[in-house]
Amino acid sequence: MDFSKDPDPTLTVATLSRLLHVTPRTIRRMVLRGDIPLPARVGGRRLLWRVADIDGFLVSGGTPPLHKKRPGRPRKSGGAS
C-alpha cells in the first residue's frame, strides 16, 4: 500500500483484516484479547489503527497468534497399526 501522501495514515478493520489475512470478526476478537495494538475509536463505533503502530507491532515479532491450542479433552493416543 502506498501511504506516502497521508501524513498519518490509518487502517480500518476491513483493511487490517485483508493485510493480516483474517476476517473482520477475528480482528475484533484480537482487540478484545489484546493480541494487537489498541485502535482509536472514531465516531463511537469505527476503529482505526495507525499504520506506524501496526508496522512496529509486526516488525517486533508481534504476529497475531492465530492458531492457538483449543481447550478441551485431549485426543486419544494411539491409532491404527
Tab-separated table of N, CA, C and O in Angstrom:
chain	number	residue	atom	x	y	z
A	1	MET	N	0.841	-1.177	0.000
A	1	MET	CA	0.000	0.000	0.000
A	1	MET	C	0.884	1.237	0.000
A	1	MET	O	1.895	1.261	0.673
A	2	ASP	N	0.456	2.256	-0.700
A	2	ASP	CA	1.225	3.492	-0.760
A	2	ASP	C	0.543	4.536	0.115
A	2	ASP	O	-0.496	5.074	-0.221
A	3	PHE	N	1.146	4.817	1.258
A	3	PHE	CA	0.598	5.785	2.198
A	3	PHE	C	1.437	7.053	2.234
A	3	PHE	O	1.353	7.820	3.183
A	4	SER	N	2.251	7.288	1.221
A	4	SER	CA	3.204	8.398	1.253
A	4	SER	C	2.537	9.769	1.242
A	4	SER	O	3.120	10.731	1.700
A	5	LYS	N	1.323	9.880	0.746
A	5	LYS	CA	0.659	11.188	0.662
A	5	LYS	C	-0.016	11.588	1.966
A	5	LYS	O	-0.194	12.753	2.250
A	6	ASP	N	-0.403	10.628	2.761
A	6	ASP	CA	-1.108	10.893	4.012
A	6	ASP	C	-0.085	11.006	5.146
A	6	ASP	O	0.689	10.077	5.366
A	7	PRO	N	-0.067	12.117	5.889
A	7	PRO	CA	0.939	12.279	6.945
A	7	PRO	C	0.772	11.299	8.109
A	7	PRO	O	1.742	10.910	8.742
A	8	ASP	N	-0.436	10.887	8.410
A	8	ASP	CA	-0.686	9.940	9.496
A	8	ASP	C	-1.708	8.914	9.011
A	8	ASP	O	-2.879	8.950	9.391
A	9	PRO	N	-1.271	7.973	8.150
A	9	PRO	CA	-2.222	7.033	7.553
A	9	PRO	C	-2.816	6.087	8.586
A	9	PRO	O	-2.180	5.746	9.590
A	10	THR	N	-4.042	5.685	8.334
A	10	THR	CA	-4.742	4.780	9.235
A	10	THR	C	-5.297	3.592	8.472
A	10	THR	O	-5.460	3.634	7.253
A	11	LEU	N	-5.597	2.543	9.207
A	11	LEU	CA	-6.184	1.334	8.641
A	11	LEU	C	-7.530	1.078	9.294
A	11	LEU	O	-7.662	1.185	10.512
A	12	THR	N	-8.501	0.706	8.495
A	12	THR	CA	-9.813	0.324	9.021
A	12	THR	C	-9.779	-1.162	9.373
A	12	THR	O	-8.823	-1.872	9.063
A	13	VAL	N	-10.853	-1.649	9.973
A	13	VAL	CA	-10.963	-3.064	10.296
A	13	VAL	C	-10.860	-3.894	9.012
A	13	VAL	O	-10.144	-4.895	8.959
A	14	ALA	N	-11.556	-3.465	7.968
A	14	ALA	CA	-11.551	-4.212	6.707
A	14	ALA	C	-10.150	-4.253	6.095
A	14	ALA	O	-9.695	-5.308	5.643
A	15	THR	N	-9.457	-3.125	6.097
A	15	THR	CA	-8.115	-3.072	5.521
A	15	THR	C	-7.141	-3.915	6.333
A	15	THR	O	-6.336	-4.664	5.775
A	16	LEU	N	-7.209	-3.806	7.650
A	16	LEU	CA	-6.319	-4.579	8.511
A	16	LEU	C	-6.596	-6.072	8.384
A	16	LEU	O	-5.663	-6.885	8.371
A	17	SER	N	-7.849	-6.447	8.248
A	17	SER	CA	-8.170	-7.871	8.103
A	17	SER	C	-7.612	-8.424	6.795
A	17	SER	O	-7.105	-9.547	6.766
A	18	ARG	N	-7.651	-7.640	5.722
A	18	ARG	CA	-7.048	-8.089	4.461
A	18	ARG	C	-5.531	-8.182	4.587
A	18	ARG	O	-4.911	-9.107	4.075
A	19	LEU	N	-4.945	-7.241	5.287
A	19	LEU	CA	-3.496	-7.221	5.470
A	19	LEU	C	-3.013	-8.441	6.260
A	19	LEU	O	-1.988	-9.042	5.937
A	20	LEU	N	-3.768	-8.837	7.293
A	20	LEU	CA	-3.381	-9.959	8.137
A	20	LEU	C	-3.990	-11.293	7.679
A	20	LEU	O	-3.757	-12.325	8.316
A	21	HIS	N	-4.798	-11.265	6.622
A	21	HIS	CA	-5.436	-12.462	6.069
A	21	HIS	C	-6.348	-13.146	7.084
A	21	HIS	O	-6.304	-14.373	7.271
A	22	VAL	N	-7.164	-12.344	7.762
A	22	VAL	CA	-8.166	-12.865	8.697
A	22	VAL	C	-9.473	-12.116	8.439
A	22	VAL	O	-9.510	-11.145	7.696
A	23	THR	N	-10.549	-12.554	9.082
A	23	THR	CA	-11.837	-11.886	8.909
A	23	THR	C	-11.921	-10.656	9.816
A	23	THR	O	-11.215	-10.570	10.821
A	24	PRO	N	-12.800	-9.713	9.487
A	24	PRO	CA	-13.006	-8.561	10.373
A	24	PRO	C	-13.428	-8.981	11.783
A	24	PRO	O	-13.031	-8.357	12.767
A	25	ARG	N	-14.210	-10.037	11.913
A	25	ARG	CA	-14.626	-10.525	13.221
A	25	ARG	C	-13.409	-10.985	14.033
A	25	ARG	O	-13.325	-10.760	15.232
A	26	THR	N	-12.456	-11.623	13.370
A	26	THR	CA	-11.239	-12.064	14.045
A	26	THR	C	-10.445	-10.865	14.547
A	26	THR	O	-9.890	-10.894	15.648
A	27	ILE	N	-10.403	-9.794	13.762
A	27	ILE	CA	-9.714	-8.570	14.191
A	27	ILE	C	-10.352	-8.050	15.475
A	27	ILE	O	-9.659	-7.706	16.431
A	28	ARG	N	-11.677	-8.015	15.519
A	28	ARG	CA	-12.367	-7.526	16.721
A	28	ARG	C	-12.077	-8.424	17.932
A	28	ARG	O	-11.902	-7.942	19.040
A	29	ARG	N	-12.016	-9.721	17.714
A	29	ARG	CA	-11.691	-10.647	18.810
A	29	ARG	C	-10.261	-10.418	19.288
A	29	ARG	O	-9.985	-10.484	20.490
A	30	MET	N	-9.359	-10.173	18.355
A	30	MET	CA	-7.962	-9.931	18.705
A	30	MET	C	-7.827	-8.666	19.545
A	30	MET	O	-7.009	-8.605	20.467
A	31	VAL	N	-8.636	-7.661	19.254
A	31	VAL	CA	-8.626	-6.425	20.045
A	31	VAL	C	-9.088	-6.725	21.462
A	31	VAL	O	-8.472	-6.291	22.441
A	32	LEU	N	-10.161	-7.492	21.594
A	32	LEU	CA	-10.690	-7.828	22.920
A	32	LEU	C	-9.697	-8.639	23.752
A	32	LEU	O	-9.618	-8.480	24.967
A	33	ARG	N	-8.934	-9.525	23.092
A	33	ARG	CA	-7.941	-10.344	23.795
A	33	ARG	C	-6.634	-9.597	24.037
A	33	ARG	O	-5.785	-10.062	24.786
A	34	GLY	N	-6.446	-8.477	23.361
A	34	GLY	CA	-5.197	-7.732	23.499
A	34	GLY	C	-4.075	-8.271	22.638
A	34	GLY	O	-2.904	-8.023	22.917
A	35	ASP	N	-4.407	-8.993	21.570
A	35	ASP	CA	-3.405	-9.578	20.689
A	35	ASP	C	-2.780	-8.572	19.729
A	35	ASP	O	-1.705	-8.836	19.196
A	36	ILE	N	-3.451	-7.475	19.477
A	36	ILE	CA	-2.928	-6.445	18.577
A	36	ILE	C	-3.038	-5.091	19.276
A	36	ILE	O	-3.776	-4.955	20.254
A	37	PRO	N	-2.300	-4.087	18.778
A	37	PRO	CA	-2.382	-2.758	19.407
A	37	PRO	C	-3.819	-2.234	19.419
A	37	PRO	O	-4.612	-2.534	18.521
A	38	LEU	N	-4.125	-1.455	20.429
A	38	LEU	CA	-5.470	-0.887	20.530
A	38	LEU	C	-5.705	0.153	19.442
A	38	LEU	O	-4.832	0.964	19.168
A	39	PRO	N	-6.884	0.135	18.846
A	39	PRO	CA	-7.218	1.126	17.831
A	39	PRO	C	-7.752	2.400	18.473
A	39	PRO	O	-8.052	2.440	19.664
A	40	ALA	N	-7.890	3.423	17.642
A	40	ALA	CA	-8.580	4.639	18.062
A	40	ALA	C	-10.036	4.486	17.644
A	40	ALA	O	-10.329	3.990	16.557
A	41	ARG	N	-10.942	4.873	18.520
A	41	ARG	CA	-12.370	4.832	18.194
A	41	ARG	C	-12.772	6.184	17.618
A	41	ARG	O	-12.549	7.208	18.235
A	42	VAL	N	-13.389	6.146	16.450
A	42	VAL	CA	-13.817	7.369	15.785
A	42	VAL	C	-15.325	7.296	15.598
A	42	VAL	O	-15.840	6.341	15.018
A	43	GLY	N	-16.023	8.271	16.091
A	43	GLY	CA	-17.467	8.306	15.920
A	43	GLY	C	-18.206	7.244	16.710
A	43	GLY	O	-19.308	6.880	16.365
A	44	GLY	N	-17.622	6.724	17.748
A	44	GLY	CA	-18.309	5.767	18.597
A	44	GLY	C	-18.129	4.320	18.207
A	44	GLY	O	-17.948	3.475	19.057
A	45	ARG	N	-18.158	3.999	16.919
A	45	ARG	CA	-18.096	2.589	16.506
A	45	ARG	C	-16.922	2.264	15.597
A	45	ARG	O	-16.482	1.135	15.562
A	46	ARG	N	-16.460	3.206	14.833
A	46	ARG	CA	-15.409	2.955	13.849
A	46	ARG	C	-14.051	2.821	14.537
A	46	ARG	O	-13.685	3.629	15.377
A	47	LEU	N	-13.301	1.786	14.163
A	47	LEU	CA	-11.987	1.542	14.717
A	47	LEU	C	-10.926	1.850	13.666
A	47	LEU	O	-11.038	1.414	12.521
A	48	LEU	N	-9.892	2.585	14.066
A	48	LEU	CA	-8.798	2.914	13.155
A	48	LEU	C	-7.467	2.657	13.841
A	48	LEU	O	-7.283	2.990	15.009
A	49	TRP	N	-6.533	2.067	13.102
A	49	TRP	CA	-5.177	1.839	13.583
A	49	TRP	C	-4.221	2.686	12.762
A	49	TRP	O	-4.381	2.802	11.546
A	50	ARG	N	-3.219	3.249	13.428
A	50	ARG	CA	-2.173	3.956	12.702
A	50	ARG	C	-1.281	2.919	12.041
A	50	ARG	O	-0.923	1.908	12.648
A	51	VAL	N	-0.912	3.174	10.803
A	51	VAL	CA	-0.055	2.258	10.059
A	51	VAL	C	1.261	2.062	10.803
A	51	VAL	O	1.782	0.942	10.900
A	52	ALA	N	1.808	3.131	11.372
A	52	ALA	CA	3.072	3.034	12.102
A	52	ALA	C	2.954	2.075	13.293
A	52	ALA	O	3.890	1.322	13.574
A	53	ASP	N	1.815	2.076	13.979
A	53	ASP	CA	1.621	1.171	15.119
A	53	ASP	C	1.604	-0.292	14.672
A	53	ASP	O	2.225	-1.151	15.298
A	54	ILE	N	0.889	-0.574	13.591
A	54	ILE	CA	0.795	-1.947	13.083
A	54	ILE	C	2.140	-2.401	12.525
A	54	ILE	O	2.575	-3.530	12.771
A	55	ASP	N	2.824	-1.518	11.779
A	55	ASP	CA	4.148	-1.872	11.251
A	55	ASP	C	5.113	-2.203	12.383
A	55	ASP	O	5.809	-3.209	12.338
A	56	GLY	N	5.152	-1.364	13.396
A	56	GLY	CA	6.031	-1.607	14.533
A	56	GLY	C	5.700	-2.899	15.254
A	56	GLY	O	6.589	-3.645	15.667
A	57	PHE	N	4.418	-3.173	15.398
A	57	PHE	CA	3.953	-4.384	16.051
A	57	PHE	C	4.411	-5.625	15.290
A	57	PHE	O	4.933	-6.572	15.874
A	58	LEU	N	4.239	-5.619	13.968
A	58	LEU	CA	4.609	-6.777	13.166
A	58	LEU	C	6.124	-6.943	13.057
A	58	LEU	O	6.636	-8.063	13.090
A	59	VAL	N	6.851	-5.841	12.961
A	59	VAL	CA	8.310	-5.903	12.865
A	59	VAL	C	8.914	-6.441	14.157
A	59	VAL	O	9.899	-7.184	14.138
A	60	SER	N	8.313	-6.104	15.288
A	60	SER	CA	8.843	-6.556	16.575
A	60	SER	C	8.469	-8.005	16.893
A	60	SER	O	8.687	-8.469	18.004
A	61	GLY	N	7.906	-8.698	15.924
A	61	GLY	CA	7.563	-10.102	16.135
A	61	GLY	C	6.201	-10.301	16.735
A	61	GLY	O	5.878	-11.375	17.227
A	62	GLY	N	5.376	-9.298	16.698
A	62	GLY	CA	4.049	-9.373	17.288
A	62	GLY	C	3.013	-9.973	16.379
A	62	GLY	O	1.867	-9.570	16.409
A	63	THR	N	3.418	-10.914	15.567
A	63	THR	CA	2.465	-11.545	14.676
A	63	THR	C	1.350	-12.169	15.496
A	63	THR	O	1.618	-12.874	16.462
A	64	PRO	N	0.108	-11.910	15.141
A	64	PRO	CA	-1.017	-12.411	15.930
A	64	PRO	C	-1.029	-13.928	16.029
A	64	PRO	O	-0.791	-14.612	15.045
A	65	PRO	N	-1.288	-14.475	17.214
A	65	PRO	CA	-1.366	-15.922	17.382
A	65	PRO	C	-2.700	-16.440	16.865
A	65	PRO	O	-3.697	-16.420	17.566
A	66	LEU	N	-2.732	-16.877	15.623
A	66	LEU	CA	-3.994	-17.278	15.012
A	66	LEU	C	-4.326	-18.749	15.253
A	66	LEU	O	-5.458	-19.150	15.130
A	67	HIS	N	-3.331	-19.555	15.585
A	67	HIS	CA	-3.565	-20.983	15.730
A	67	HIS	C	-3.282	-21.422	17.162
A	67	HIS	O	-2.392	-22.204	17.432
A	68	LYS	N	-4.063	-20.891	18.071
A	68	LYS	CA	-3.907	-21.265	19.475
A	68	LYS	C	-4.505	-22.649	19.708
A	68	LYS	O	-5.449	-23.050	19.044
A	69	LYS	N	-3.929	-23.342	20.674
A	69	LYS	CA	-4.471	-24.636	21.034
A	69	LYS	C	-5.816	-24.427	21.722
A	69	LYS	O	-5.943	-23.610	22.619
A	70	ARG	N	-6.792	-25.148	21.277
A	70	ARG	CA	-8.131	-25.018	21.837
A	70	ARG	C	-8.246	-25.822	23.126
A	70	ARG	O	-7.720	-26.929	23.219
A	71	PRO	N	-8.958	-25.287	24.112
A	71	PRO	CA	-9.168	-26.053	25.336
A	71	PRO	C	-10.141	-27.201	25.076
A	71	PRO	O	-10.942	-27.155	24.158
A	72	GLY	N	-10.051	-28.210	25.877
A	72	GLY	CA	-10.968	-29.332	25.726
A	72	GLY	C	-10.291	-30.620	26.103
A	72	GLY	O	-9.166	-30.651	26.599
A	73	ARG	N	-10.974	-31.690	25.870
A	73	ARG	CA	-10.427	-33.001	26.200
A	73	ARG	C	-9.277	-33.334	25.263
A	73	ARG	O	-9.340	-33.054	24.072
A	74	PRO	N	-8.234	-33.972	25.797
A	74	PRO	CA	-7.138	-34.371	24.921
A	74	PRO	C	-7.587	-35.484	23.983
A	74	PRO	O	-8.492	-36.264	24.301
A	75	ARG	N	-6.958	-35.551	22.848
A	75	ARG	CA	-7.281	-36.606	21.887
A	75	ARG	C	-6.751	-37.935	22.379
A	75	ARG	O	-5.767	-38.003	23.096
A	76	LYS	N	-7.426	-38.993	21.966
A	76	LYS	CA	-6.970	-40.328	22.332
A	76	LYS	C	-5.659	-40.619	21.623
A	76	LYS	O	-5.506	-40.336	20.446
A	77	SER	N	-4.718	-41.167	22.371
A	77	SER	CA	-3.453	-41.518	21.738
A	77	SER	C	-3.577	-42.897	21.112
A	77	SER	O	-4.472	-43.665	21.414
A	78	GLY	N	-2.643	-43.179	20.275
A	78	GLY	CA	-2.691	-44.480	19.587
A	78	GLY	C	-3.351	-44.313	18.227
A	78	GLY	O	-3.780	-43.240	17.847
A	79	GLY	N	-3.415	-45.327	17.523
A	79	GLY	CA	-4.033	-45.243	16.206
A	79	GLY	C	-4.023	-46.597	15.536
A	79	GLY	O	-3.722	-47.623	16.142
A	80	ALA	N	-4.310	-46.578	14.287
A	80	ALA	CA	-4.345	-47.816	13.528
A	80	ALA	C	-2.942	-48.356	13.351
A	80	ALA	O	-2.011	-47.621	13.085
A	81	SER	N	-2.762	-49.617	13.529
A	81	SER	CA	-1.448	-50.240	13.383
A	81	SER	C	-1.310	-50.865	12.044
A	81	SER	O	-2.140	-51.370	11.453
